[in-house]
Short mmCIF file of C-alpha atoms in Angstrom, two decimals:
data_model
loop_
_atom_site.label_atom_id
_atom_site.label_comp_id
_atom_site.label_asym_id
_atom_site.label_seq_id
_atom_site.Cartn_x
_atom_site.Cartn_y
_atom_site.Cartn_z
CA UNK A 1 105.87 77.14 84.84
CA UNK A 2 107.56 79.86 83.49
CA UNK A 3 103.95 82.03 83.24
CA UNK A 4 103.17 81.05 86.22
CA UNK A 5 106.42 82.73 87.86
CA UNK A 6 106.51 85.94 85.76
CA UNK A 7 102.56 86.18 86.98
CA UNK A 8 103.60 86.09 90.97
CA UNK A 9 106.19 88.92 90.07
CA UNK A 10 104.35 90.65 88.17
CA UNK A 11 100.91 89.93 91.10
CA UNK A 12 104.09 90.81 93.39
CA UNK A 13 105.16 94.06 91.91
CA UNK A 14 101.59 95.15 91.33
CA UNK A 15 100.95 94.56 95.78
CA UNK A 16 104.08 96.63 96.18
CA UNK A 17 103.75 99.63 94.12
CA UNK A 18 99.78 99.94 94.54
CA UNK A 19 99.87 101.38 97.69
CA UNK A 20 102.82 104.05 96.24
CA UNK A 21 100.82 105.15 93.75
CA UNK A 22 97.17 105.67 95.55
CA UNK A 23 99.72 108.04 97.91
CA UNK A 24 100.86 109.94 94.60
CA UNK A 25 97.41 109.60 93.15
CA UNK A 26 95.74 110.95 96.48
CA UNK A 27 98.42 113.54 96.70
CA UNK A 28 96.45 115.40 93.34
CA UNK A 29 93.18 115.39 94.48
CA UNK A 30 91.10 117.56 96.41
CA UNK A 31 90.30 116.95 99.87
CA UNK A 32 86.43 115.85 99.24
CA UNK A 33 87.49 113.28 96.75
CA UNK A 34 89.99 111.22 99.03
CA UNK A 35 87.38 111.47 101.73
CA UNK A 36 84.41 110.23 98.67
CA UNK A 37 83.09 106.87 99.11
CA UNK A 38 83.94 106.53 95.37
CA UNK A 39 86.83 104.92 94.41
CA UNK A 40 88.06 106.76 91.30
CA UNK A 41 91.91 107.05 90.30
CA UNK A 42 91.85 111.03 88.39
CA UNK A 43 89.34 113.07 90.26
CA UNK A 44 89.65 116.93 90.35
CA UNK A 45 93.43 117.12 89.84
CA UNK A 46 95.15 119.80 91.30
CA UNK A 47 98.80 121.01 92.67
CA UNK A 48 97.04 123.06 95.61
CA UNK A 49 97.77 120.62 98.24
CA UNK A 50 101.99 120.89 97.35
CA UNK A 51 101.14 124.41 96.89
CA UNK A 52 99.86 124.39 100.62
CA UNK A 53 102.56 122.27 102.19
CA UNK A 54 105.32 124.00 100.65
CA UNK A 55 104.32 127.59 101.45
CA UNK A 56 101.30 127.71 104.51
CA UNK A 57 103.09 125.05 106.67
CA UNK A 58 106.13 124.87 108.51
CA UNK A 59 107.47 121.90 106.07
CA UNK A 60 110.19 123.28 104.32
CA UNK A 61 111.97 124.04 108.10
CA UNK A 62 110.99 120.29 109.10
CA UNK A 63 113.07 119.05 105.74
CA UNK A 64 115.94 121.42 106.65
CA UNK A 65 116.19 119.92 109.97
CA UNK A 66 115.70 116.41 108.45
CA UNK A 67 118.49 117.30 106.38
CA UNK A 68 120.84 118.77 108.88
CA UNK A 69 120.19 115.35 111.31
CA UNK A 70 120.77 112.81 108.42
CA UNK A 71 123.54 113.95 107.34
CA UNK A 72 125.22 114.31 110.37
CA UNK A 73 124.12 111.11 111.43
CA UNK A 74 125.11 109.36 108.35
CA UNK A 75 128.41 111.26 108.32
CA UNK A 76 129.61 110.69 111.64
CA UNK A 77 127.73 106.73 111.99
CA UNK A 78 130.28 105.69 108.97
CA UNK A 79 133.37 107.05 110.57
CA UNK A 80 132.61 105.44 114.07
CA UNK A 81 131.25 102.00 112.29
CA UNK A 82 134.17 102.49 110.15
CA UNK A 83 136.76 102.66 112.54
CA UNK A 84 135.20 100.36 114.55
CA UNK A 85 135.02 97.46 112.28
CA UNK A 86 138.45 98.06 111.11
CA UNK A 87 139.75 97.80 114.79
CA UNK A 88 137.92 95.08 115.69
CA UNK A 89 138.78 93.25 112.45
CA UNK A 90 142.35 93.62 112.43
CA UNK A 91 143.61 94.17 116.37
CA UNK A 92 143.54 91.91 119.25
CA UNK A 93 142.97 94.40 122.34
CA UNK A 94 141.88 93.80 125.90
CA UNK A 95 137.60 93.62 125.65
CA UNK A 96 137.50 93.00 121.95
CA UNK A 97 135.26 90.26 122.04
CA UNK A 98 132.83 92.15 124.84
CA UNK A 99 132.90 94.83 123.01
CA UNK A 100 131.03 93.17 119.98
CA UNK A 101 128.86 91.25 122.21
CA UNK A 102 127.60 94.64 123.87
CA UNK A 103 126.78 95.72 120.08
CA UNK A 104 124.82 92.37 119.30
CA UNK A 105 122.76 92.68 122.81
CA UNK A 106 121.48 96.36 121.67
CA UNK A 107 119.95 95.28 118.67
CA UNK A 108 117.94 93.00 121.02
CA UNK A 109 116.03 96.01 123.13
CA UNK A 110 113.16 97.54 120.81
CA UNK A 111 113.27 101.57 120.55
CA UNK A 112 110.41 101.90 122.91
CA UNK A 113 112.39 100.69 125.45
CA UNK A 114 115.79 102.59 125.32
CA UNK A 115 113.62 106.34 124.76
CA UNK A 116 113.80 106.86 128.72
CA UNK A 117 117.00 106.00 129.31
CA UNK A 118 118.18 108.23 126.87
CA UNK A 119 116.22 110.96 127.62
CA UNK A 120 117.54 110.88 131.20
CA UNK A 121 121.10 110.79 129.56
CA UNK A 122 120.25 113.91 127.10
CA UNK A 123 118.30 115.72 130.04
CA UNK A 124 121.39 116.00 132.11
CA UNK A 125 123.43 117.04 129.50
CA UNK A 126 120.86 119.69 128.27
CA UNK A 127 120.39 118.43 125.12
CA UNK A 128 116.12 118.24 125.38
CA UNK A 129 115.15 120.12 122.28
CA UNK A 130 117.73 120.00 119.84
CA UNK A 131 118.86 117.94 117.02
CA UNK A 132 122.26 116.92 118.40
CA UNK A 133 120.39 114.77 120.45
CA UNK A 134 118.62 113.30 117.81
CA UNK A 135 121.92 112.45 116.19
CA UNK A 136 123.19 110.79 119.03
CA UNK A 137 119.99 108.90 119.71
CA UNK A 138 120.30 107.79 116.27
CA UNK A 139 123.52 107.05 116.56
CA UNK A 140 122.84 104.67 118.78
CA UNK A 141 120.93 102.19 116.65
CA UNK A 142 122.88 102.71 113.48
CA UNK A 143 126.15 102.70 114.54
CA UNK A 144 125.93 99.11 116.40
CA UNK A 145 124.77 97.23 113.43
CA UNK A 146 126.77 99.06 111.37
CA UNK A 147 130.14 98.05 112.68
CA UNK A 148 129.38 94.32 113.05
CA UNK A 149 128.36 94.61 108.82
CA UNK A 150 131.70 96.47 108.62
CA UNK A 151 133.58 94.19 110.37
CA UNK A 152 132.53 91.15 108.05
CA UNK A 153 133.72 93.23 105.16
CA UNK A 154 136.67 93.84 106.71
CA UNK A 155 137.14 90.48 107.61
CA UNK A 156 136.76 89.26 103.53
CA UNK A 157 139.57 92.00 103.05
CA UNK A 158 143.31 89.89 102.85
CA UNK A 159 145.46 91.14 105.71
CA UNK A 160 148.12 91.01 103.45
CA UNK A 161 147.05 94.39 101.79
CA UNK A 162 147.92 95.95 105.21
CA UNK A 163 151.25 94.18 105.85
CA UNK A 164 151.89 95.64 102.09
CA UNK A 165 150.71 99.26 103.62
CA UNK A 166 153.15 98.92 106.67
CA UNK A 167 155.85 98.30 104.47
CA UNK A 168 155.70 101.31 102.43
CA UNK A 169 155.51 103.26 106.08
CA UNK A 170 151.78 103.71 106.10
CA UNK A 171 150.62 104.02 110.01
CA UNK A 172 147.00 101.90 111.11
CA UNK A 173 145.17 104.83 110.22
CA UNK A 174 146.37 105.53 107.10
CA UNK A 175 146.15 101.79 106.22
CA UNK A 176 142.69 102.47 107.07
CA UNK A 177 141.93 105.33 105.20
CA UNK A 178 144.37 105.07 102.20
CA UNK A 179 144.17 101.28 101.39
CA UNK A 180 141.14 99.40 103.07
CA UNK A 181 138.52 102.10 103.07
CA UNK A 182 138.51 102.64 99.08
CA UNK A 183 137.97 98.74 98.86
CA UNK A 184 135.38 98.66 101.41
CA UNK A 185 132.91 100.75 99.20
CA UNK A 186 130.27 98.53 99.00
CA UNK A 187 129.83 98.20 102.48
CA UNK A 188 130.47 102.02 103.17
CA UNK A 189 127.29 102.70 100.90
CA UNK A 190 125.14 100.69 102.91
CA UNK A 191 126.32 102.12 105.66
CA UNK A 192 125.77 105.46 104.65
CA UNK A 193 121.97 103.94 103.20
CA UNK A 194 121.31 102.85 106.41
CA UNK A 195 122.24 105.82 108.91
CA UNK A 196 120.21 108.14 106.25
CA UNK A 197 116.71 106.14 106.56
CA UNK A 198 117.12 105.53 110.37
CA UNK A 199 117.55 109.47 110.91
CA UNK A 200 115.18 110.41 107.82
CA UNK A 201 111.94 108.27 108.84
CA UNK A 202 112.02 107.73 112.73
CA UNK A 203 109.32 109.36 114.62
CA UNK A 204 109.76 107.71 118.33
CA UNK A 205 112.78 109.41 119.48
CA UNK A 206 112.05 112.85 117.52
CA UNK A 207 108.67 112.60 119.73
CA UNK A 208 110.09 112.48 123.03
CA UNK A 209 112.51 114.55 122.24
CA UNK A 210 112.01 117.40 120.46
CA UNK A 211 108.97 120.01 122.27
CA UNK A 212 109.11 123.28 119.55
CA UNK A 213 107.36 123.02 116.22
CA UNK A 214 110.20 125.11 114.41
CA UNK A 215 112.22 121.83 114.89
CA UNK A 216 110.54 118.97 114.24
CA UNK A 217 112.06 116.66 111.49
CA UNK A 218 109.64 115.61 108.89
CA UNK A 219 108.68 112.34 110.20
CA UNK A 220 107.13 113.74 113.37
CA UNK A 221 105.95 117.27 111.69
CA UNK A 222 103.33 114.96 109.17
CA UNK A 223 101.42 114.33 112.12
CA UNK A 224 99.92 118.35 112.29
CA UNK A 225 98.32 116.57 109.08
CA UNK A 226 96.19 114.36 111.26
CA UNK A 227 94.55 115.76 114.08
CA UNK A 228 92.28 113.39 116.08
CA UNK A 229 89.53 115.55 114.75
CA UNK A 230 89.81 116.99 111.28
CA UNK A 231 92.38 114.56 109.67
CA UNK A 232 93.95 116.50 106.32
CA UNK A 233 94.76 113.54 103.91
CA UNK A 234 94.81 115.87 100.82
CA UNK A 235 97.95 117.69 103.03
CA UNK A 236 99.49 114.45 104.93
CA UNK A 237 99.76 112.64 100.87
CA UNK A 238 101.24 115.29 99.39
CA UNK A 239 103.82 115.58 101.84
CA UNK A 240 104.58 112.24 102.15
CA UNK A 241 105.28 112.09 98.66
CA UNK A 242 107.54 114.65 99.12
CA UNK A 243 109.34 113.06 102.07
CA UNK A 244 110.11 110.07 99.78
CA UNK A 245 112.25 112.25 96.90
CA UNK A 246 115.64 112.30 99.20
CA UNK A 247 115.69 109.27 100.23
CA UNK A 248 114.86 108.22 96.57
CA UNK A 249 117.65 110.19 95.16
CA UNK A 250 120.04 108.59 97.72
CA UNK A 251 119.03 104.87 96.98
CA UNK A 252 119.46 106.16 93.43
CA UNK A 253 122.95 106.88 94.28
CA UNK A 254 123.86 103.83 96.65
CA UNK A 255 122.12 101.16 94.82
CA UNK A 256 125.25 99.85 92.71
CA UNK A 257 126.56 98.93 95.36
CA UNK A 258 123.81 97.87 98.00
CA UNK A 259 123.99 94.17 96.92
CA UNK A 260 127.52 93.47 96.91
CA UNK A 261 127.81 95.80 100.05
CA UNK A 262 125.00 93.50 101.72
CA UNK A 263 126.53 89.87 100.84
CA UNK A 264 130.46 90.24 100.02
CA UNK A 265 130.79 90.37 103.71
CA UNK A 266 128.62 87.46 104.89
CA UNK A 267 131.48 85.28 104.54
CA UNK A 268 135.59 85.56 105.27
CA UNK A 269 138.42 84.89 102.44
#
């Protein structure tokens, strides 16, 4: 039994990473030998196609402007899902209840769905074209399921730690910030996780709306790889392998405390 098991994980493991490492294996070979009919793991290895992303493309602006859009959106998505699970968690106000609800119902509507109302929203506002309106857009499906996690944390935090806050004169938001916050870590770094890859890997909403090539994110700027035509594997694998290092080095980071973040809040007390 027990060979058995350790063979599915290991069959398991093997089905997960294989497709990680032709993309890394791909990414050092020429163009001719991805395209080959033979199947061979080392063929030709070479840095050229890095070499060519990195310095005859317009990548290193597209990971700038990745950058600058996920980490505003994860910056500003955990202070609003923050706040929001904290108020929600501890206050009884007028539309408390609603005001979840309306968070639950937007998880139901797919992306494809919500692109033209937004855009009509951005449009009047003159936002077409520029990444603060793919922060907000992103903002809008992080931020929702972010505050109803946030809120079960909060929940499986003892009001009594606040009471304890008033006491010593602390205000709600510095109960917040000085007292619950630090204890709500867990749940802060998926958070944080979870704004980064919804800003870092979308490509619907930085399609419709961003126009200019000088500010495309990554996501949508690995398409010039592909052409309908002339598709550039050699190119499209080596950046993609490149596109993976961030959010790598932030799952690095945030991992410690992406299980406990995940269940601690499923239940209250």
């Amino acid at each position: 039994m027990s060979v058995l098991l350790h063979g599915t994980l290991i069959l398991a493991s093997l089905i997960a990473i294989g497709p990680i490492a032709w993309v890394l294996l791909s990414s050092l070979k020429p163009g001719y030998a991805i395209q080959s009919s033979e199947l061979t793991l080392f063929r030709d290895t070479t840095l050229a196609n890095y070499r060519y992303v990195l310095t005859e493309t317009n990548f290193p602006r597209w990971f700038l402007n990745s950058v600058i859009v996920a980490a505003f959106t994860m910056t500003i998505g955990i202070f609003l899902s923050a706040t929001t699970g904290y108020a929600v968690s501890r206050f009884n106000f007028p539309g408390r209840r609603p005001l979840m609800m309306v968070f639950l119902v937007t998880q139901m509507f797919p992306v494809a769905i919500l692109i033209v109302p937004i855009y009509t929203i951005l449009a009047r506002l003159g936002l077409i074209n520029t990444m603060p309106a793919l922060i907000v857009a992103y903002l809008t499906i992080a931020v929702p399921f972010c505050a109803w996690m946030l809120k079960g944390y909060f929940d499986s935090i003892p009001t009594s730690l606040d009471e304890a806050a008033a006491l010593d004169g602390c205000g709600p938001f510095a109960t917040f910030w000085r007292v619950v916050l630090p204890l709500a870590r867990p749940a802060v770094a998926v958070t944080a996780f979870y704004t980064f890859l919804t800003a870092w890997g979308e490509v619907a909403y930085a399609s419709a709306f961003i126009q200019t090539d000088n500010k495309f994110t990554l996501a949508y700027g690995l398409q010039q790889f592909v052409p309908q035509f002339n598709p550039q594997w050699e190119y499209l694998t080596a950046a993609a392998v490149l596109v993976t290092i961030p959010a790598g080095l932030v799952f690095f980071f945030a991992q410690k405390h992406l299980v406990s973040g995940l269940t601690a809040g499923g239940t209250k007390g």
